[in-house]
XYZ file of N, CA and C in Angstrom:
498
model
N -246.460 0.644 -3.331
C -246.315 -0.542 -4.162
C -247.363 -0.503 -5.277
N -246.933 -0.680 -6.481
C -247.846 -0.676 -7.614
C -248.574 -2.007 -7.696
N -249.902 -1.969 -7.796
C -250.695 -3.188 -7.844
C -250.763 -3.789 -9.229
N -250.411 -3.063 -10.232
C -250.515 -3.604 -11.581
C -251.858 -3.248 -12.169
N -251.927 -3.275 -13.451
C -253.111 -2.814 -14.157
C -254.304 -3.757 -14.018
N -254.052 -5.065 -13.936
C -255.154 -6.032 -13.939
C -255.199 -6.890 -12.675
N -254.476 -6.529 -11.656
C -254.398 -7.371 -10.485
C -255.238 -6.816 -9.350
N -255.943 -7.681 -8.658
C -256.704 -7.286 -7.479
C -255.835 -7.332 -6.230
N -254.883 -8.236 -6.200
C -254.074 -8.464 -5.012
C -252.643 -7.979 -5.155
N -252.193 -7.686 -6.336
C -250.793 -7.359 -6.523
C -249.978 -8.630 -6.691
N -248.764 -8.460 -6.967
C -247.874 -9.597 -7.166
C -247.261 -9.968 -5.829
N -247.374 -11.224 -5.469
C -246.890 -11.703 -4.175
C -245.965 -12.885 -4.377
N -245.057 -13.061 -3.442
C -244.097 -14.166 -3.509
C -244.807 -15.479 -3.189
N -244.637 -16.476 -4.064
C -245.171 -17.814 -3.808
C -244.392 -18.454 -2.671
N -245.066 -19.331 -1.926
C -244.415 -20.055 -0.844
C -244.647 -21.547 -1.024
N -243.663 -22.328 -0.637
C -243.743 -23.785 -0.701
C -243.213 -24.316 0.626
N -244.058 -25.060 1.342
C -243.681 -25.546 2.660
C -243.444 -27.050 2.656
N -242.411 -27.475 3.377
C -242.103 -28.894 3.583
C -242.589 -29.289 4.973
N -243.316 -30.403 5.039
C -243.757 -30.945 6.318
C -242.548 -31.599 6.975
N -242.164 -31.103 8.141
C -240.993 -31.629 8.837
C -241.290 -32.906 9.624
N -242.564 -33.335 9.642
C -242.917 -34.590 10.288
C -243.063 -34.493 11.794
N -242.906 -33.306 12.353
C -243.016 -33.150 13.808
C -244.040 -32.077 14.192
N -244.959 -31.783 13.255
C -245.967 -30.761 13.498
C -245.540 -29.372 13.050
N -244.352 -29.256 12.464
C -243.879 -27.966 11.969
C -243.619 -28.048 10.466
N -243.526 -26.871 9.843
C -243.283 -26.765 8.411
C -242.150 -25.766 8.165
N -241.384 -25.996 7.098
C -240.292 -25.107 6.719
C -240.529 -24.607 5.303
N -240.382 -23.293 5.103
C -240.517 -22.719 3.761
C -239.284 -23.086 2.952
N -239.494 -23.857 1.883
C -238.391 -24.301 1.024
C -238.554 -23.794 -0.404
N -239.456 -22.837 -0.608
C -239.703 -22.310 -1.943
C -238.466 -21.748 -2.599
N -237.632 -21.060 -1.843
C -236.422 -20.454 -2.391
C -235.410 -21.507 -2.843
N -235.420 -22.666 -2.210
C -234.490 -23.740 -2.587
C -234.883 -24.323 -3.939
N -236.175 -24.458 -4.164
C -236.684 -25.129 -5.361
C -237.159 -24.158 -6.444
N -236.813 -22.879 -6.312
C -237.173 -21.854 -7.288
C -238.685 -21.736 -7.492
N -239.432 -21.993 -6.428
C -240.887 -21.856 -6.482
C -241.338 -20.540 -5.851
N -240.415 -19.761 -5.315
C -240.770 -18.536 -4.594
C -240.811 -17.309 -5.514
N -241.307 -17.498 -6.701
C -241.381 -16.418 -7.672
C -242.460 -15.413 -7.288
N -242.273 -14.171 -7.703
C -243.282 -13.142 -7.480
C -244.211 -13.167 -8.684
N -245.457 -13.588 -8.445
C -246.432 -13.752 -9.529
C -247.811 -13.334 -9.044
N -248.718 -13.202 -9.973
C -250.101 -12.882 -9.656
C -250.891 -14.194 -9.686
N -250.674 -15.026 -8.686
C -251.210 -16.377 -8.646
C -252.719 -16.443 -8.523
N -253.291 -17.441 -9.185
C -254.729 -17.666 -9.131
C -255.082 -19.094 -8.715
N -254.275 -20.064 -9.087
C -254.625 -21.442 -8.754
C -253.416 -22.352 -8.783
N -253.556 -23.477 -8.114
C -252.498 -24.484 -8.082
C -253.147 -25.869 -8.057
N -252.504 -26.804 -8.700
C -252.933 -28.205 -8.644
C -251.720 -29.053 -8.298
N -251.926 -30.042 -7.453
C -250.868 -30.957 -7.043
C -251.121 -32.288 -7.728
N -250.130 -32.790 -8.444
C -250.277 -34.051 -9.163
C -248.905 -34.636 -9.465
N -248.856 -35.913 -9.738
C -247.616 -36.566 -10.161
C -247.654 -36.622 -11.684
N -247.308 -35.522 -12.326
C -247.427 -35.360 -13.767
C -246.674 -36.443 -14.541
N -245.460 -36.732 -14.143
C -244.628 -37.688 -14.876
C -244.620 -39.083 -14.253
N -245.474 -39.286 -13.264
C -245.652 -40.595 -12.599
C -244.339 -41.214 -12.131
N -243.507 -40.373 -11.510
C -242.240 -40.852 -10.970
C -242.268 -40.977 -9.451
N -243.461 -40.786 -8.853
C -243.601 -40.914 -7.403
C -243.356 -39.622 -6.651
N -242.977 -38.558 -7.360
C -242.741 -37.262 -6.733
C -243.822 -36.289 -7.198
N -244.436 -35.583 -6.256
C -245.534 -34.684 -6.597
C -245.022 -33.414 -7.269
N -245.709 -33.016 -8.343
C -245.389 -31.820 -9.108
C -246.498 -30.789 -8.884
N -246.250 -29.548 -9.302
C -247.225 -28.478 -9.138
C -247.548 -27.845 -10.484
N -248.830 -27.654 -10.745
C -249.271 -26.892 -11.912
C -249.787 -25.558 -11.380
N -249.234 -24.458 -11.905
C -249.588 -23.123 -11.441
C -250.371 -22.378 -12.503
N -251.336 -21.604 -12.065
C -252.101 -20.751 -12.976
C -252.037 -19.333 -12.443
N -251.469 -18.442 -13.237
C -251.355 -17.035 -12.883
C -252.243 -16.215 -13.801
N -252.636 -15.038 -13.336
C -253.515 -14.164 -14.091
C -252.844 -13.715 -15.385
N -253.551 -13.932 -16.498
C -253.114 -13.512 -17.830
C -251.731 -14.027 -18.209
N -251.426 -15.233 -17.772
C -250.173 -15.893 -18.137
C -250.486 -17.357 -18.417
N -249.664 -18.001 -19.229
C -249.883 -19.433 -19.472
C -249.667 -20.241 -18.191
N -250.326 -21.363 -18.104
C -250.111 -22.269 -16.974
C -248.664 -22.751 -16.996
N -248.128 -23.031 -15.811
C -246.756 -23.508 -15.694
C -246.730 -24.795 -14.893
N -245.802 -25.663 -15.229
C -245.610 -26.913 -14.503
C -244.268 -26.858 -13.804
N -244.286 -27.032 -12.485
C -243.050 -27.123 -11.712
C -242.829 -28.600 -11.401
N -241.857 -29.201 -12.074
C -241.590 -30.623 -11.859
C -240.666 -30.804 -10.668
N -241.015 -31.753 -9.845
C -240.280 -32.045 -8.629
C -238.980 -32.759 -8.983
N -237.869 -32.147 -8.653
C -236.557 -32.744 -8.916
C -235.880 -33.212 -7.648
N -236.653 -33.334 -6.573
C -236.089 -33.761 -5.292
C -235.697 -35.224 -5.310
N -235.136 -35.688 -4.210
C -234.697 -37.091 -4.146
C -235.872 -38.056 -4.259
N -235.625 -39.185 -4.871
C -236.660 -40.220 -4.985
C -236.711 -41.009 -3.689
N -237.922 -41.102 -3.153
C -238.158 -41.871 -1.932
C -239.286 -42.857 -2.231
N -239.669 -43.626 -1.247
C -240.750 -44.592 -1.425
C -242.102 -43.863 -1.443
N -243.063 -44.435 -2.163
C -244.383 -43.835 -2.335
C -245.382 -44.912 -2.685
N -246.659 -44.558 -2.619
C -247.741 -45.426 -3.082
C -248.907 -44.522 -3.489
N -249.674 -44.975 -4.473
C -250.822 -44.214 -4.965
C -252.042 -45.123 -4.970
N -253.195 -44.553 -4.575
C -254.458 -45.278 -4.623
C -255.433 -44.537 -5.523
N -256.009 -45.265 -6.482
C -257.101 -44.773 -7.322
C -258.353 -45.505 -6.847
N -259.305 -44.780 -6.292
C -260.516 -45.394 -5.765
C -261.651 -45.266 -6.769
N -262.440 -46.335 -6.884
C -263.610 -46.346 -7.758
C -264.807 -46.762 -6.918
N -265.760 -45.850 -6.777
C -266.954 -46.157 -6.007
C -267.974 -46.914 -6.844
N -268.714 -47.800 -6.196
C -269.817 -48.503 -6.856
C -271.128 -48.117 -6.170
N -271.220 -48.345 -4.873
C -272.380 -47.871 -4.113
C -272.224 -46.374 -3.844
N -271.000 -45.941 -3.538
C -270.693 -44.512 -3.376
C -270.576 -43.902 -4.773
N -270.311 -42.609 -4.835
C -270.108 -41.965 -6.126
C -268.880 -42.557 -6.816
N -268.896 -42.577 -8.137
C -267.851 -43.252 -8.921
C -266.441 -42.730 -8.625
N -266.302 -41.413 -8.396
C -264.980 -40.848 -8.127
C -264.555 -40.990 -6.669
N -265.403 -41.573 -5.848
C -265.124 -41.821 -4.429
C -264.889 -40.534 -3.642
N -265.494 -39.423 -4.096
C -265.361 -38.153 -3.376
C -265.894 -38.352 -1.957
N -265.078 -37.987 -0.971
C -265.450 -38.154 0.429
C -264.868 -39.403 1.071
N -264.309 -40.306 0.282
C -263.693 -41.505 0.854
C -262.439 -41.107 1.635
N -262.177 -41.830 2.712
C -260.999 -41.576 3.535
C -260.078 -42.790 3.479
N -258.802 -42.540 3.256
C -257.797 -43.614 3.253
C -256.850 -43.362 4.414
N -256.716 -44.358 5.286
C -255.713 -44.326 6.365
C -254.690 -45.389 6.041
N -253.431 -45.017 6.161
C -252.342 -45.914 5.782
C -251.299 -45.919 6.893
N -250.797 -47.120 7.205
C -249.713 -47.240 8.189
C -248.520 -47.922 7.550
N -247.371 -47.262 7.645
C -246.093 -47.827 7.199
C -245.137 -47.665 8.375
N -244.777 -48.769 8.995
C -243.980 -48.696 10.215
C -244.829 -48.140 11.340
N -244.313 -47.149 12.052
C -245.066 -46.579 13.175
C -245.768 -45.273 12.795
N -245.817 -44.947 11.508
C -246.439 -43.692 11.069
C -247.754 -43.945 10.342
N -248.782 -43.197 10.748
C -250.085 -43.207 10.088
C -250.200 -41.956 9.235
N -250.838 -42.090 8.070
C -251.178 -40.951 7.219
C -252.631 -41.099 6.796
N -253.291 -39.983 6.550
C -254.690 -39.986 6.133
C -254.872 -39.055 4.945
N -255.663 -39.494 3.977
C -256.055 -38.656 2.843
C -257.565 -38.785 2.681
N -258.202 -37.682 2.268
C -259.626 -37.686 1.948
C -259.747 -37.278 0.490
N -260.460 -38.066 -0.307
C -260.643 -37.761 -1.725
C -261.547 -36.550 -1.844
N -261.065 -35.516 -2.540
C -261.865 -34.307 -2.726
C -261.772 -33.846 -4.172
N -262.739 -33.039 -4.569
C -262.811 -32.583 -5.954
C -262.210 -31.203 -6.141
N -261.889 -30.504 -5.070
C -261.316 -29.168 -5.170
C -260.565 -28.834 -3.917
N -259.734 -27.792 -4.008
C -258.950 -27.448 -2.834
C -258.876 -25.950 -2.579
N -259.523 -25.143 -3.378
C -259.500 -23.708 -3.170
C -259.887 -22.977 -4.439
N -259.843 -21.688 -4.396
C -260.217 -20.858 -5.532
C -259.371 -21.201 -6.751
N -260.010 -21.597 -7.833
C -259.358 -21.968 -9.090
C -258.291 -23.036 -8.913
N -258.426 -23.862 -7.913
C -257.430 -24.885 -7.616
C -258.076 -26.256 -7.536
N -257.282 -27.245 -7.711
C -257.749 -28.616 -7.601
C -256.558 -29.534 -7.574
N -256.811 -30.777 -7.323
C -255.739 -31.757 -7.301
C -256.243 -33.048 -7.899
N -255.337 -33.916 -8.175
C -255.675 -35.207 -8.749
C -256.551 -36.000 -7.786
N -257.451 -36.806 -8.324
C -258.240 -37.713 -7.492
C -257.387 -38.877 -6.997
N -256.237 -39.078 -7.622
C -255.306 -40.127 -7.189
C -254.723 -39.724 -5.840
N -254.748 -40.615 -4.878
C -254.274 -40.308 -3.533
C -252.841 -40.799 -3.360
N -251.934 -39.856 -3.240
C -250.496 -40.113 -3.172
C -250.023 -40.068 -1.724
N -249.237 -41.048 -1.339
C -248.647 -41.090 -0.004
C -247.131 -41.199 -0.147
N -246.406 -40.286 0.467
C -244.957 -40.406 0.561
C -244.614 -41.288 1.745
N -243.719 -42.245 1.542
C -243.433 -43.244 2.580
C -242.021 -43.148 3.151
N -241.243 -42.164 2.699
C -239.858 -42.078 3.182
C -239.080 -43.295 2.744
N -238.508 -44.014 3.705
C -237.705 -45.201 3.401
C -238.484 -46.510 3.519
N -239.761 -46.444 3.906
C -240.563 -47.663 4.096
C -240.832 -48.341 2.750
N -240.430 -49.580 2.616
C -240.592 -50.326 1.358
C -241.934 -51.060 1.290
N -242.664 -51.123 2.418
C -243.941 -51.819 2.455
C -244.950 -51.006 3.246
N -246.216 -51.210 2.902
C -247.315 -50.613 3.642
C -247.876 -51.709 4.529
N -247.902 -51.466 5.822
C -248.370 -52.478 6.763
C -249.881 -52.641 6.730
N -250.585 -51.512 6.629
C -252.051 -51.581 6.728
C -252.678 -50.408 5.986
N -253.800 -50.673 5.303
C -254.589 -49.638 4.632
C -256.041 -49.831 5.042
N -256.683 -48.735 5.449
C -258.100 -48.748 5.803
C -258.803 -47.704 4.942
N -259.789 -48.133 4.176
C -260.560 -47.210 3.342
C -261.983 -47.158 3.865
N -262.451 -45.954 4.166
C -263.841 -45.729 4.578
C -264.537 -45.033 3.419
N -265.478 -45.738 2.787
C -266.200 -45.214 1.630
C -267.350 -44.337 2.081
N -267.788 -43.374 1.260
C -268.936 -42.530 1.625
C -270.202 -43.335 1.934
N -270.357 -44.502 1.346
C -271.537 -45.345 1.578
C -271.549 -45.959 2.970
N -270.404 -45.920 3.661
C -270.290 -46.575 4.961
C -269.544 -47.896 4.883
N -269.343 -48.417 3.677
C -268.564 -49.648 3.519
C -267.104 -49.389 3.878
N -266.409 -50.463 4.233
C -264.989 -50.356 4.585
C -264.194 -51.409 3.822
N -262.986 -51.034 3.442
C -262.057 -51.949 2.775
C -260.760 -51.933 3.566
N -260.212 -53.125 3.800
C -258.920 -53.232 4.503
C -257.964 -54.050 3.646
N -256.720 -53.597 3.627
C -255.658 -54.321 2.926
C -254.423 -54.276 3.804
N -253.496 -55.208 3.576
C -252.272 -55.196 4.372
C -251.106 -55.759 3.567
N -249.925 -55.442 4.051
C -248.665 -55.947 3.510
C -248.545 -55.707 1.991
N -248.606 -54.442 1.589
C -248.507 -54.074 0.178
C -247.126 -53.499 -0.113
N -246.527 -53.854 -1.241
C -245.244 -53.247 -1.599
C -245.414 -51.780 -2.002
N -244.421 -50.961 -1.675
C -244.409 -49.547 -2.046
C -244.009 -49.414 -3.512
N -244.061 -48.173 -4.013
C -243.621 -47.896 -5.379
C -244.604 -48.352 -6.436
N -245.889 -48.466 -6.071
C -246.894 -48.937 -7.017
C -248.169 -48.105 -6.899
N -248.989 -48.203 -7.928
C -250.333 -47.625 -7.911
C -251.330 -48.760 -7.771
N -252.306 -48.567 -6.903
C -253.336 -49.570 -6.664
C -254.696 -48.992 -7.029
N -255.455 -49.737 -7.827
C -256.830 -49.368 -8.153
C -257.724 -50.197 -7.245
N -258.516 -49.523 -6.415
C -259.364 -50.212 -5.451
C -260.812 -49.894 -5.773
N -261.603 -50.934 -6.025
C -263.017 -50.795 -6.347
C -263.824 -51.132 -5.103
N -264.781 -50.278 -4.795
C -265.673 -50.503 -3.647
C -266.469 -51.778 -3.900
N -266.350 -52.738 -3.010
C -267.016 -54.014 -3.178
C -268.189 -54.110 -2.212
N -269.356 -54.409 -2.767
C -270.556 -54.583 -1.960
C -270.712 -56.076 -1.712
N -270.740 -56.456 -0.446
C -270.909 -57.870 -0.078
C -272.299 -58.343 -0.473
N -272.373 -59.520 -1.067
C -273.665 -60.110 -1.432
C -274.173 -60.946 -0.267
N -275.482 -60.858 -0.002
C -276.092 -61.610 1.111
C -276.146 -63.082 0.825
């Protein structure tokens, strides 16, 4: 197999996995035309067009960046933008736990996800058919906690860390 003139790893097939919700994953890259053979270097996950579906920005060696827009079915979603006051402003390290129906999901705000990769600081949750969020628990890096309940889906929420005054 020829490695190519400028590649350290050679050209490899990209993979895209769908969480089946039962602890297993299915490779769906071939369905969504994401299984291209490229010399990949980085990926970012973001909702580029703010339609509630996550898109992918790809960076390959010596090629322009590419945007793969998600054309899958529209389902319910919610996004949280956290702003730290006592914690760091970008809320790096904050944990969000969300319950919609009988399902819990957790996200941790991070600034990077791998070599030449990163993702939006906006925390996106796919909710399936759930039209409301029953409960949200935010644990800030400072140790403060924020709780919210009964929120409608399909919206973005900006949550500012509030320090209780004595």
